[in-house]
């Protein structure tokens, strides 16, 4: 059973936001907010981007890029694993054929 949403607060760059989310997801929300805070703080301390909205957009772009890199890496790993499985199946087929001969 999914619980009714509760309201929790997160703080990002000294600004507090009240967000509604299911109780069982609060810990994940706080973890995500902390990660976003760190990314925005990093961009702000660089001094090249000014304004909260621009900092938020840059953080979102950086985080999107990180996510895409992870997905691409996962896809490559899955493709490599699938190729290894195909190679092993070919070797097994060949070994079974040799046994039948």
PDB file of N, CA and C in Angstrom:
ATOM      1  N   UNK A   1       0.835  -1.186   0.000  1.00  0.00           N
ATOM      2  CA  UNK A   1       0.000   0.000   0.000  1.00  0.00           C
ATOM      3  C   UNK A   1       0.879   1.248   0.000  1.00  0.00           C
ATOM      4  N   UNK A   2       0.614   2.161  -0.887  1.00  0.00           N
ATOM      5  CA  UNK A   2       1.376   3.401  -0.958  1.00  0.00           C
ATOM      6  C   UNK A   2       0.738   4.413  -0.021  1.00  0.00           C
ATOM      7  N   UNK A   3       1.587   4.997   0.826  1.00  0.00           N
ATOM      8  CA  UNK A   3       1.090   5.970   1.789  1.00  0.00           C
ATOM      9  C   UNK A   3       0.780   7.297   1.113  1.00  0.00           C
ATOM     10  N   UNK A   4      -0.056   8.088   1.800  1.00  0.00           N
ATOM     11  CA  UNK A   4      -0.321   9.435   1.316  1.00  0.00           C
ATOM     12  C   UNK A   4       0.965  10.238   1.388  1.00  0.00           C
ATOM     13  N   UNK A   5       1.125  11.176   0.476  1.00  0.00           N
ATOM     14  CA  UNK A   5       2.346  11.983   0.512  1.00  0.00           C
ATOM     15  C   UNK A   5       2.431  12.810   1.792  1.00  0.00           C
ATOM     16  N   UNK A   6       3.651  13.033   2.233  1.00  0.00           N
ATOM     17  CA  UNK A   6       3.881  13.936   3.348  1.00  0.00           C
ATOM     18  C   UNK A   6       4.700  15.098   2.810  1.00  0.00           C
ATOM     19  N   UNK A   7       4.810  16.144   3.591  1.00  0.00           N
ATOM     20  CA  UNK A   7       5.579  17.304   3.166  1.00  0.00           C
ATOM     21  C   UNK A   7       6.884  17.322   3.937  1.00  0.00           C
ATOM     22  N   UNK A   8       7.966  17.507   3.210  1.00  0.00           N
ATOM     23  CA  UNK A   8       9.283  17.573   3.831  1.00  0.00           C
ATOM     24  C   UNK A   8      10.010  18.796   3.294  1.00  0.00           C
ATOM     25  N   UNK A   9      11.021  19.231   4.012  1.00  0.00           N
ATOM     26  CA  UNK A   9      11.795  20.400   3.597  1.00  0.00           C
ATOM     27  C   UNK A   9      13.193  19.984   3.180  1.00  0.00           C
ATOM     28  N   UNK A  10      13.673  20.629   2.130  1.00  0.00           N
ATOM     29  CA  UNK A  10      15.061  20.453   1.708  1.00  0.00           C
ATOM     30  C   UNK A  10      15.658  21.848   1.546  1.00  0.00           C
ATOM     31  N   UNK A  11      16.956  21.936   1.788  1.00  0.00           N
ATOM     32  CA  UNK A  11      17.636  23.226   1.679  1.00  0.00           C
ATOM     33  C   UNK A  11      18.678  23.132   0.575  1.00  0.00           C
ATOM     34  N   UNK A  12      18.565  24.035  -0.389  1.00  0.00           N
ATOM     35  CA  UNK A  12      19.493  24.078  -1.513  1.00  0.00           C
ATOM     36  C   UNK A  12      19.999  25.514  -1.642  1.00  0.00           C
ATOM     37  N   UNK A  13      21.302  25.684  -1.513  1.00  0.00           N
ATOM     38  CA  UNK A  13      21.937  27.010  -1.557  1.00  0.00           C
ATOM     39  C   UNK A  13      21.228  28.016  -0.651  1.00  0.00           C
ATOM     40  N   UNK A  14      21.100  27.665   0.597  1.00  0.00           N
ATOM     41  CA  UNK A  14      20.518  28.528   1.638  1.00  0.00           C
ATOM     42  C   UNK A  14      19.052  28.883   1.412  1.00  0.00           C
ATOM     43  N   UNK A  15      18.395  28.188   0.525  1.00  0.00           N
ATOM     44  CA  UNK A  15      16.970  28.422   0.304  1.00  0.00           C
ATOM     45  C   UNK A  15      16.221  27.135   0.623  1.00  0.00           C
ATOM     46  N   UNK A  16      15.164  27.269   1.411  1.00  0.00           N
ATOM     47  CA  UNK A  16      14.403  26.093   1.825  1.00  0.00           C
ATOM     48  C   UNK A  16      13.206  25.878   0.899  1.00  0.00           C
ATOM     49  N   UNK A  17      13.016  24.620   0.524  1.00  0.00           N
ATOM     50  CA  UNK A  17      11.905  24.232  -0.345  1.00  0.00           C
ATOM     51  C   UNK A  17      11.082  23.176   0.366  1.00  0.00           C
ATOM     52  N   UNK A  18       9.774  23.356   0.356  1.00  0.00           N
ATOM     53  CA  UNK A  18       8.873  22.353   0.929  1.00  0.00           C
ATOM     54  C   UNK A  18       8.349  21.520  -0.230  1.00  0.00           C
ATOM     55  N   UNK A  19       8.517  20.197  -0.080  1.00  0.00           N
ATOM     56  CA  UNK A  19       8.181  19.291  -1.172  1.00  0.00           C
ATOM     57  C   UNK A  19       7.307  18.168  -0.645  1.00  0.00           C
ATOM     58  N   UNK A  20       6.301  17.831  -1.417  1.00  0.00           N
ATOM     59  CA  UNK A  20       5.415  16.726  -1.077  1.00  0.00           C
ATOM     60  C   UNK A  20       5.935  15.459  -1.745  1.00  0.00           C
ATOM     61  N   UNK A  21       6.070  14.394  -0.943  1.00  0.00           N
ATOM     62  CA  UNK A  21       6.497  13.113  -1.502  1.00  0.00           C
ATOM     63  C   UNK A  21       6.068  11.993  -0.560  1.00  0.00           C
ATOM     64  N   UNK A  22       5.954  10.772  -1.072  1.00  0.00           N
ATOM     65  CA  UNK A  22       5.607   9.644  -0.201  1.00  0.00           C
ATOM     66  C   UNK A  22       6.665   9.469   0.885  1.00  0.00           C
ATOM     67  N   UNK A  23       6.227   9.098   2.073  1.00  0.00           N
ATOM     68  CA  UNK A  23       7.147   8.932   3.210  1.00  0.00           C
ATOM     69  C   UNK A  23       8.294   7.986   2.883  1.00  0.00           C
ATOM     70  N   UNK A  24       7.995   6.913   2.157  1.00  0.00           N
ATOM     71  CA  UNK A  24       9.033   5.917   1.875  1.00  0.00           C
ATOM     72  C   UNK A  24      10.092   6.440   0.899  1.00  0.00           C
ATOM     73  N   UNK A  25       9.852   7.600   0.312  1.00  0.00           N
ATOM     74  CA  UNK A  25      10.817   8.173  -0.624  1.00  0.00           C
ATOM     75  C   UNK A  25      11.538   9.402  -0.073  1.00  0.00           C
ATOM     76  N   UNK A  26      11.245   9.762   1.178  1.00  0.00           N
ATOM     77  CA  UNK A  26      11.845  10.966   1.766  1.00  0.00           C
ATOM     78  C   UNK A  26      13.365  10.891   1.820  1.00  0.00           C
ATOM     79  N   UNK A  27      13.909   9.756   2.220  1.00  0.00           N
ATOM     80  CA  UNK A  27      15.367   9.625   2.326  1.00  0.00           C
ATOM     81  C   UNK A  27      16.019   9.829   0.961  1.00  0.00           C
ATOM     82  N   UNK A  28      15.427   9.260  -0.072  1.00  0.00           N
ATOM     83  CA  UNK A  28      15.966   9.427  -1.428  1.00  0.00           C
ATOM     84  C   UNK A  28      15.860  10.877  -1.882  1.00  0.00           C
ATOM     85  N   UNK A  29      14.768  11.528  -1.537  1.00  0.00           N
ATOM     86  CA  UNK A  29      14.590  12.934  -1.889  1.00  0.00           C
ATOM     87  C   UNK A  29      15.667  13.788  -1.230  1.00  0.00           C
ATOM     88  N   UNK A  30      15.917  13.540   0.057  1.00  0.00           N
ATOM     89  CA  UNK A  30      16.942  14.309   0.771  1.00  0.00           C
ATOM     90  C   UNK A  30      18.331  14.054   0.182  1.00  0.00           C
ATOM     91  N   UNK A  31      18.587  12.826  -0.198  1.00  0.00           N
ATOM     92  CA  UNK A  31      19.872  12.490  -0.813  1.00  0.00           C
ATOM     93  C   UNK A  31      20.025  13.220  -2.150  1.00  0.00           C
ATOM     94  N   UNK A  32      18.966  13.236  -2.951  1.00  0.00           N
ATOM     95  CA  UNK A  32      18.990  13.929  -4.244  1.00  0.00           C
ATOM     96  C   UNK A  32      19.164  15.436  -4.049  1.00  0.00           C
ATOM     97  N   UNK A  33      18.464  15.994  -3.068  1.00  0.00           N
ATOM     98  CA  UNK A  33      18.574  17.428  -2.796  1.00  0.00           C
ATOM     99  C   UNK A  33      19.986  17.784  -2.342  1.00  0.00           C
ATOM    100  N   UNK A  34      20.586  16.931  -1.531  1.00  0.00           N
ATOM    101  CA  UNK A  34      21.959  17.168  -1.069  1.00  0.00           C
ATOM    102  C   UNK A  34      22.927  17.136  -2.256  1.00  0.00           C
ATOM    103  N   UNK A  35      22.728  16.193  -3.152  1.00  0.00           N
ATOM    104  CA  UNK A  35      23.572  16.086  -4.346  1.00  0.00           C
ATOM    105  C   UNK A  35      23.425  17.341  -5.211  1.00  0.00           C
ATOM    106  N   UNK A  36      22.186  17.777  -5.410  1.00  0.00           N
ATOM    107  CA  UNK A  36      21.931  18.993  -6.192  1.00  0.00           C
ATOM    108  C   UNK A  36      22.569  20.203  -5.520  1.00  0.00           C
ATOM    109  N   UNK A  37      22.424  20.302  -4.207  1.00  0.00           N
ATOM    110  CA  UNK A  37      23.030  21.404  -3.454  1.00  0.00           C
ATOM    111  C   UNK A  37      24.539  21.442  -3.691  1.00  0.00           C
ATOM    112  N   UNK A  38      25.182  20.276  -3.588  1.00  0.00           N
ATOM    113  CA  UNK A  38      26.633  20.203  -3.791  1.00  0.00           C
ATOM    114  C   UNK A  38      27.025  20.640  -5.199  1.00  0.00           C
ATOM    115  N   UNK A  39      26.272  20.189  -6.202  1.00  0.00           N
ATOM    116  CA  UNK A  39      26.571  20.557  -7.589  1.00  0.00           C
ATOM    117  C   UNK A  39      26.397  22.065  -7.808  1.00  0.00           C
ATOM    118  N   UNK A  40      25.316  22.621  -7.270  1.00  0.00           N
ATOM    119  CA  UNK A  40      25.065  24.049  -7.437  1.00  0.00           C
ATOM    120  C   UNK A  40      26.105  24.881  -6.689  1.00  0.00           C
ATOM    121  N   UNK A  41      26.496  24.415  -5.509  1.00  0.00           N
ATOM    122  CA  UNK A  41      27.512  25.112  -4.719  1.00  0.00           C
ATOM    123  C   UNK A  41      28.849  25.113  -5.463  1.00  0.00           C
ATOM    124  N   UNK A  42      29.176  23.991  -6.082  1.00  0.00           N
ATOM    125  CA  UNK A  42      30.407  23.870  -6.868  1.00  0.00           C
ATOM    126  C   UNK A  42      30.413  24.870  -8.032  1.00  0.00           C
ATOM    127  N   UNK A  43      29.293  24.976  -8.729  1.00  0.00           N
ATOM    128  CA  UNK A  43      29.178  25.910  -9.857  1.00  0.00           C
ATOM    129  C   UNK A  43      29.253  27.354  -9.366  1.00  0.00           C
ATOM    130  N   UNK A  44      28.546  27.634  -8.271  1.00  0.00           N
ATOM    131  CA  UNK A  44      28.535  28.991  -7.715  1.00  0.00           C
ATOM    132  C   UNK A  44      29.935  29.406  -7.270  1.00  0.00           C
ATOM    133  N   UNK A  45      30.655  28.492  -6.640  1.00  0.00           N
ATOM    134  CA  UNK A  45      31.994  28.837  -6.141  1.00  0.00           C
ATOM    135  C   UNK A  45      32.988  29.030  -7.284  1.00  0.00           C
ATOM    136  N   UNK A  46      32.683  28.484  -8.457  1.00  0.00           N
ATOM    137  CA  UNK A  46      33.532  28.705  -9.629  1.00  0.00           C
ATOM    138  C   UNK A  46      33.511  30.154 -10.082  1.00  0.00           C
ATOM    139  N   UNK A  47      32.430  30.858  -9.766  1.00  0.00           N
ATOM    140  CA  UNK A  47      32.325  32.281 -10.049  1.00  0.00           C
ATOM    141  C   UNK A  47      32.015  32.658 -11.484  1.00  0.00           C
ATOM    142  N   UNK A  48      31.915  31.688 -12.379  1.00  0.00           N
ATOM    143  CA  UNK A  48      31.673  32.010 -13.791  1.00  0.00           C
ATOM    144  C   UNK A  48      30.188  32.142 -14.119  1.00  0.00           C
ATOM    145  N   UNK A  49      29.343  31.528 -13.290  1.00  0.00           N
ATOM    146  CA  UNK A  49      27.900  31.558 -13.540  1.00  0.00           C
ATOM    147  C   UNK A  49      27.244  32.337 -12.406  1.00  0.00           C
ATOM    148  N   UNK A  50      26.454  33.332 -12.777  1.00  0.00           N
ATOM    149  CA  UNK A  50      25.809  34.180 -11.778  1.00  0.00           C
ATOM    150  C   UNK A  50      24.298  34.052 -11.904  1.00  0.00           C
ATOM    151  N   UNK A  51      23.639  34.012 -10.777  1.00  0.00           N
ATOM    152  CA  UNK A  51      22.186  33.929 -10.734  1.00  0.00           C
ATOM    153  C   UNK A  51      21.739  32.514 -10.437  1.00  0.00           C
ATOM    154  N   UNK A  52      20.816  32.412  -9.496  1.00  0.00           N
ATOM    155  CA  UNK A  52      20.345  31.105  -9.037  1.00  0.00           C
ATOM    156  C   UNK A  52      19.769  30.265 -10.173  1.00  0.00           C
ATOM    157  N   UNK A  53      18.992  30.897 -11.059  1.00  0.00           N
ATOM    158  CA  UNK A  53      18.382  30.150 -12.158  1.00  0.00           C
ATOM    159  C   UNK A  53      19.445  29.590 -13.103  1.00  0.00           C
ATOM    160  N   UNK A  54      20.437  30.385 -13.431  1.00  0.00           N
ATOM    161  CA  UNK A  54      21.510  29.915 -14.321  1.00  0.00           C
ATOM    162  C   UNK A  54      22.329  28.809 -13.658  1.00  0.00           C
ATOM    163  N   UNK A  55      22.580  28.961 -12.376  1.00  0.00           N
ATOM    164  CA  UNK A  55      23.315  27.928 -11.638  1.00  0.00           C
ATOM    165  C   UNK A  55      22.521  26.629 -11.653  1.00  0.00           C
ATOM    166  N   UNK A  56      21.203  26.730 -11.441  1.00  0.00           N
ATOM    167  CA  UNK A  56      20.347  25.537 -11.447  1.00  0.00           C
ATOM    168  C   UNK A  56      20.349  24.870 -12.822  1.00  0.00           C
ATOM    169  N   UNK A  57      20.288  25.667 -13.878  1.00  0.00           N
ATOM    170  CA  UNK A  57      20.300  25.104 -15.234  1.00  0.00           C
ATOM    171  C   UNK A  57      21.632  24.420 -15.514  1.00  0.00           C
ATOM    172  N   UNK A  58      22.736  25.044 -15.134  1.00  0.00           N
ATOM    173  CA  UNK A  58      24.053  24.432 -15.347  1.00  0.00           C
ATOM    174  C   UNK A  58      24.180  23.132 -14.554  1.00  0.00           C
ATOM    175  N   UNK A  59      23.682  23.129 -13.316  1.00  0.00           N
ATOM    176  CA  UNK A  59      23.722  21.909 -12.504  1.00  0.00           C
ATOM    177  C   UNK A  59      22.888  20.817 -13.160  1.00  0.00           C
ATOM    178  N   UNK A  60      21.708  21.182 -13.661  1.00  0.00           N
ATOM    179  CA  UNK A  60      20.845  20.199 -14.331  1.00  0.00           C
ATOM    180  C   UNK A  60      21.526  19.641 -15.576  1.00  0.00           C
ATOM    181  N   UNK A  61      22.172  20.498 -16.344  1.00  0.00           N
ATOM    182  CA  UNK A  61      22.887  20.035 -17.540  1.00  0.00           C
ATOM    183  C   UNK A  61      24.040  19.106 -17.170  1.00  0.00           C
ATOM    184  N   UNK A  62      24.804  19.480 -16.150  1.00  0.00           N
ATOM    185  CA  UNK A  62      25.917  18.635 -15.712  1.00  0.00           C
ATOM    186  C   UNK A  62      25.426  17.282 -15.211  1.00  0.00           C
ATOM    187  N   UNK A  63      24.349  17.291 -14.447  1.00  0.00           N
ATOM    188  CA  UNK A  63      23.806  16.041 -13.910  1.00  0.00           C
ATOM    189  C   UNK A  63      23.218  15.185 -15.031  1.00  0.00           C
ATOM    190  N   UNK A  64      22.598  15.821 -16.012  1.00  0.00           N
ATOM    191  CA  UNK A  64      22.067  15.079 -17.162  1.00  0.00           C
ATOM    192  C   UNK A  64      23.198  14.431 -17.940  1.00  0.00           C
ATOM    193  N   UNK A  65      24.280  15.157 -18.101  1.00  0.00           N
ATOM    194  CA  UNK A  65      25.449  14.618 -18.795  1.00  0.00           C
ATOM    195  C   UNK A  65      26.009  13.408 -18.040  1.00  0.00           C
ATOM    196  N   UNK A  66      26.134  13.533 -16.714  1.00  0.00           N
ATOM    197  CA  UNK A  66      26.616  12.412 -15.895  1.00  0.00           C
ATOM    198  C   UNK A  66      25.721  11.190 -16.073  1.00  0.00           C
ATOM    199  N   UNK A  67      24.416  11.406 -16.055  1.00  0.00           N
ATOM    200  CA  UNK A  67      23.464  10.307 -16.215  1.00  0.00           C
ATOM    201  C   UNK A  67      23.621   9.651 -17.581  1.00  0.00           C
ATOM    202  N   UNK A  68      23.759  10.458 -18.612  1.00  0.00           N
ATOM    203  CA  UNK A  68      23.931   9.907 -19.957  1.00  0.00           C
ATOM    204  C   UNK A  68      25.223   9.106 -20.059  1.00  0.00           C
ATOM    205  N   UNK A  69      26.298   9.597 -19.438  1.00  0.00           N
ATOM    206  CA  UNK A  69      27.570   8.877 -19.442  1.00  0.00           C
ATOM    207  C   UNK A  69      27.420   7.520 -18.759  1.00  0.00           C
ATOM    208  N   UNK A  70      26.711   7.496 -17.629  1.00  0.00           N
ATOM    209  CA  UNK A  70      26.506   6.233 -16.908  1.00  0.00           C
ATOM    210  C   UNK A  70      25.674   5.267 -17.738  1.00  0.00           C
ATOM    211  N   UNK A  71      24.631   5.781 -18.392  1.00  0.00           N
ATOM    212  CA  UNK A  71      23.788   4.918 -19.222  1.00  0.00           C
ATOM    213  C   UNK A  71      24.574   4.364 -20.402  1.00  0.00           C
ATOM    214  N   UNK A  72      25.380   5.209 -21.038  1.00  0.00           N
ATOM    215  CA  UNK A  72      26.206   4.754 -22.160  1.00  0.00           C
ATOM    216  C   UNK A  72      27.186   3.685 -21.709  1.00  0.00           C
ATOM    217  N   UNK A  73      27.792   3.897 -20.554  1.00  0.00           N
ATOM    218  CA  UNK A  73      28.748   2.933 -20.011  1.00  0.00           C
ATOM    219  C   UNK A  73      28.057   1.607 -19.704  1.00  0.00           C
ATOM    220  N   UNK A  74      26.864   1.689 -19.120  1.00  0.00           N
ATOM    221  CA  UNK A  74      26.089   0.478 -18.820  1.00  0.00           C
ATOM    222  C   UNK A  74      25.744  -0.261 -20.100  1.00  0.00           C
ATOM    223  N   UNK A  75      25.342   0.479 -21.130  1.00  0.00           N
ATOM    224  CA  UNK A  75      24.989  -0.128 -22.409  1.00  0.00           C
ATOM    225  C   UNK A  75      26.196  -0.842 -23.003  1.00  0.00           C
ATOM    226  N   UNK A  76      27.356  -0.186 -22.944  1.00  0.00           N
ATOM    227  CA  UNK A  76      28.576  -0.805 -23.468  1.00  0.00           C
ATOM    228  C   UNK A  76      28.916  -2.074 -22.701  1.00  0.00           C
ATOM    229  N   UNK A  77      28.775  -2.016 -21.369  1.00  0.00           N
ATOM    230  CA  UNK A  77      29.053  -3.200 -20.552  1.00  0.00           C
ATOM    231  C   UNK A  77      28.090  -4.331 -20.893  1.00  0.00           C
ATOM    232  N   UNK A  78      26.810  -3.997 -21.078  1.00  0.00           N
ATOM    233  CA  UNK A  78      25.822  -5.013 -21.440  1.00  0.00           C
ATOM    234  C   UNK A  78      26.122  -5.597 -22.813  1.00  0.00           C
ATOM    235  N   UNK A  79      26.521  -4.737 -23.748  1.00  0.00           N
ATOM    236  CA  UNK A  79      26.853  -5.200 -25.093  1.00  0.00           C
ATOM    237  C   UNK A  79      28.058  -6.128 -25.049  1.00  0.00           C
ATOM    238  N   UNK A  80      29.069  -5.763 -24.259  1.00  0.00           N
ATOM    239  CA  UNK A  80      30.253  -6.619 -24.105  1.00  0.00           C
ATOM    240  C   UNK A  80      29.865  -7.964 -23.508  1.00  0.00           C
ATOM    241  N   UNK A  81      29.024  -7.941 -22.480  1.00  0.00           N
ATOM    242  CA  UNK A  81      28.601  -9.184 -21.832  1.00  0.00           C
ATOM    243  C   UNK A  81      27.809 -10.050 -22.806  1.00  0.00           C
ATOM    244  N   UNK A  82      26.936  -9.431 -23.590  1.00  0.00           N
ATOM    245  CA  UNK A  82      26.155 -10.191 -24.568  1.00  0.00           C
ATOM    246  C   UNK A  82      27.066 -10.824 -25.612  1.00  0.00           C
ATOM    247  N   UNK A  83      28.092 -10.094 -26.031  1.00  0.00           N
ATOM    248  CA  UNK A  83      29.032 -10.639 -27.010  1.00  0.00           C
ATOM    249  C   UNK A  83      29.802 -11.813 -26.414  1.00  0.00           C
ATOM    250  N   UNK A  84      30.205 -11.692 -25.158  1.00  0.00           N
ATOM    251  CA  UNK A  84      30.918 -12.784 -24.496  1.00  0.00           C
ATOM    252  C   UNK A  84      30.027 -14.019 -24.384  1.00  0.00           C
ATOM    253  N   UNK A  85      28.756 -13.804 -24.075  1.00  0.00           N
ATOM    254  CA  UNK A  85      27.816 -14.930 -23.985  1.00  0.00           C
ATOM    255  C   UNK A  85      27.672 -15.595 -25.349  1.00  0.00           C
ATOM    256  N   UNK A  86      27.533 -14.790 -26.398  1.00  0.00           N
ATOM    257  CA  UNK A  86      27.420 -15.342 -27.753  1.00  0.00           C
ATOM    258  C   UNK A  86      28.669 -16.137 -28.127  1.00  0.00           C
ATOM    259  N   UNK A  87      29.837 -15.603 -27.784  1.00  0.00           N
ATOM    260  CA  UNK A  87      31.092 -16.310 -28.066  1.00  0.00           C
ATOM    261  C   UNK A  87      31.146 -17.645 -27.327  1.00  0.00           C
ATOM    262  N   UNK A  88      30.746 -17.630 -26.055  1.00  0.00           N
ATOM    263  CA  UNK A  88      30.763 -18.862 -25.261  1.00  0.00           C
ATOM    264  C   UNK A  88      29.768 -19.878 -25.811  1.00  0.00           C
ATOM    265  N   UNK A  89      28.597 -19.397 -26.234  1.00  0.00           N
ATOM    266  CA  UNK A  89      27.604 -20.309 -26.804  1.00  0.00           C
ATOM    267  C   UNK A  89      28.137 -20.935 -28.089  1.00  0.00           C
ATOM    268  N   UNK A  90      28.845 -20.144 -28.893  1.00  0.00           N
ATOM    269  CA  UNK A  90      29.451 -20.669 -30.111  1.00  0.00           C
ATOM    270  C   UNK A  90      30.478 -21.742 -29.799  1.00  0.00           C
ATOM    271  N   UNK A  91      31.289 -21.502 -28.782  1.00  0.00           N
ATOM    272  CA  UNK A  91      32.300 -22.483 -28.380  1.00  0.00           C
ATOM    273  C   UNK A  91      31.644 -23.758 -27.856  1.00  0.00           C
ATOM    274  N   UNK A  92      30.564 -23.589 -27.076  1.00  0.00           N
ATOM    275  CA  UNK A  92      29.844 -24.763 -26.567  1.00  0.00           C
ATOM    276  C   UNK A  92      29.228 -25.557 -27.710  1.00  0.00           C
ATOM    277  N   UNK A  93      28.625 -24.857 -28.666  1.00  0.00           N
ATOM    278  CA  UNK A  93      28.050 -25.537 -29.833  1.00  0.00           C
ATOM    279  C   UNK A  93      29.125 -26.306 -30.591  1.00  0.00           C
ATOM    280  N   UNK A  94      30.277 -25.682 -30.762  1.00  0.00           N
ATOM    281  CA  UNK A  94      31.381 -26.335 -31.468  1.00  0.00           C
ATOM    282  C   UNK A  94      31.863 -27.558 -30.693  1.00  0.00           C
ATOM    283  N   UNK A  95      31.972 -27.428 -29.372  1.00  0.00           N
ATOM    284  CA  UNK A  95      32.415 -28.558 -28.552  1.00  0.00           C
ATOM    285  C   UNK A  95      31.414 -29.704 -28.625  1.00  0.00           C
ATOM    286  N   UNK A  96      30.122 -29.382 -28.591  1.00  0.00           N
ATOM    287  CA  UNK A  96      29.095 -30.425 -28.684  1.00  0.00           C
ATOM    288  C   UNK A  96      29.122 -31.086 -30.059  1.00  0.00           C
ATOM    289  N   UNK A  97      29.340 -30.300 -31.092  1.00  0.00           N
ATOM    290  CA  UNK A  97      29.443 -30.854 -32.444  1.00  0.00           C
ATOM    291  C   UNK A  97      30.633 -31.800 -32.532  1.00  0.00           C
ATOM    292  N   UNK A  98      31.751 -31.415 -31.942  1.00  0.00           N
ATOM    293  CA  UNK A  98      32.948 -32.264 -31.946  1.00  0.00           C
ATOM    294  C   UNK A  98      32.709 -33.556 -31.170  1.00  0.00           C
ATOM    295  N   UNK A  99      31.916 -33.499 -30.105  1.00  0.00           N
ATOM    296  CA  UNK A  99      31.609 -34.703 -29.322  1.00  0.00           C
ATOM    297  C   UNK A  99      30.741 -35.668 -30.123  1.00  0.00           C
ATOM    298  N   UNK A 100      29.815 -35.110 -30.909  1.00  0.00           N
ATOM    299  CA  UNK A 100      28.918 -35.945 -31.712  1.00  0.00           C
ATOM    300  C   UNK A 100      29.651 -36.611 -32.873  1.00  0.00           C
ATOM    301  N   UNK A 101      30.778 -36.061 -33.286  1.00  0.00           N
ATOM    302  CA  UNK A 101      31.510 -36.602 -34.443  1.00  0.00           C
ATOM    303  C   UNK A 101      32.276 -37.850 -34.106  1.00  0.00           C
TER     304      UNK A 101
END
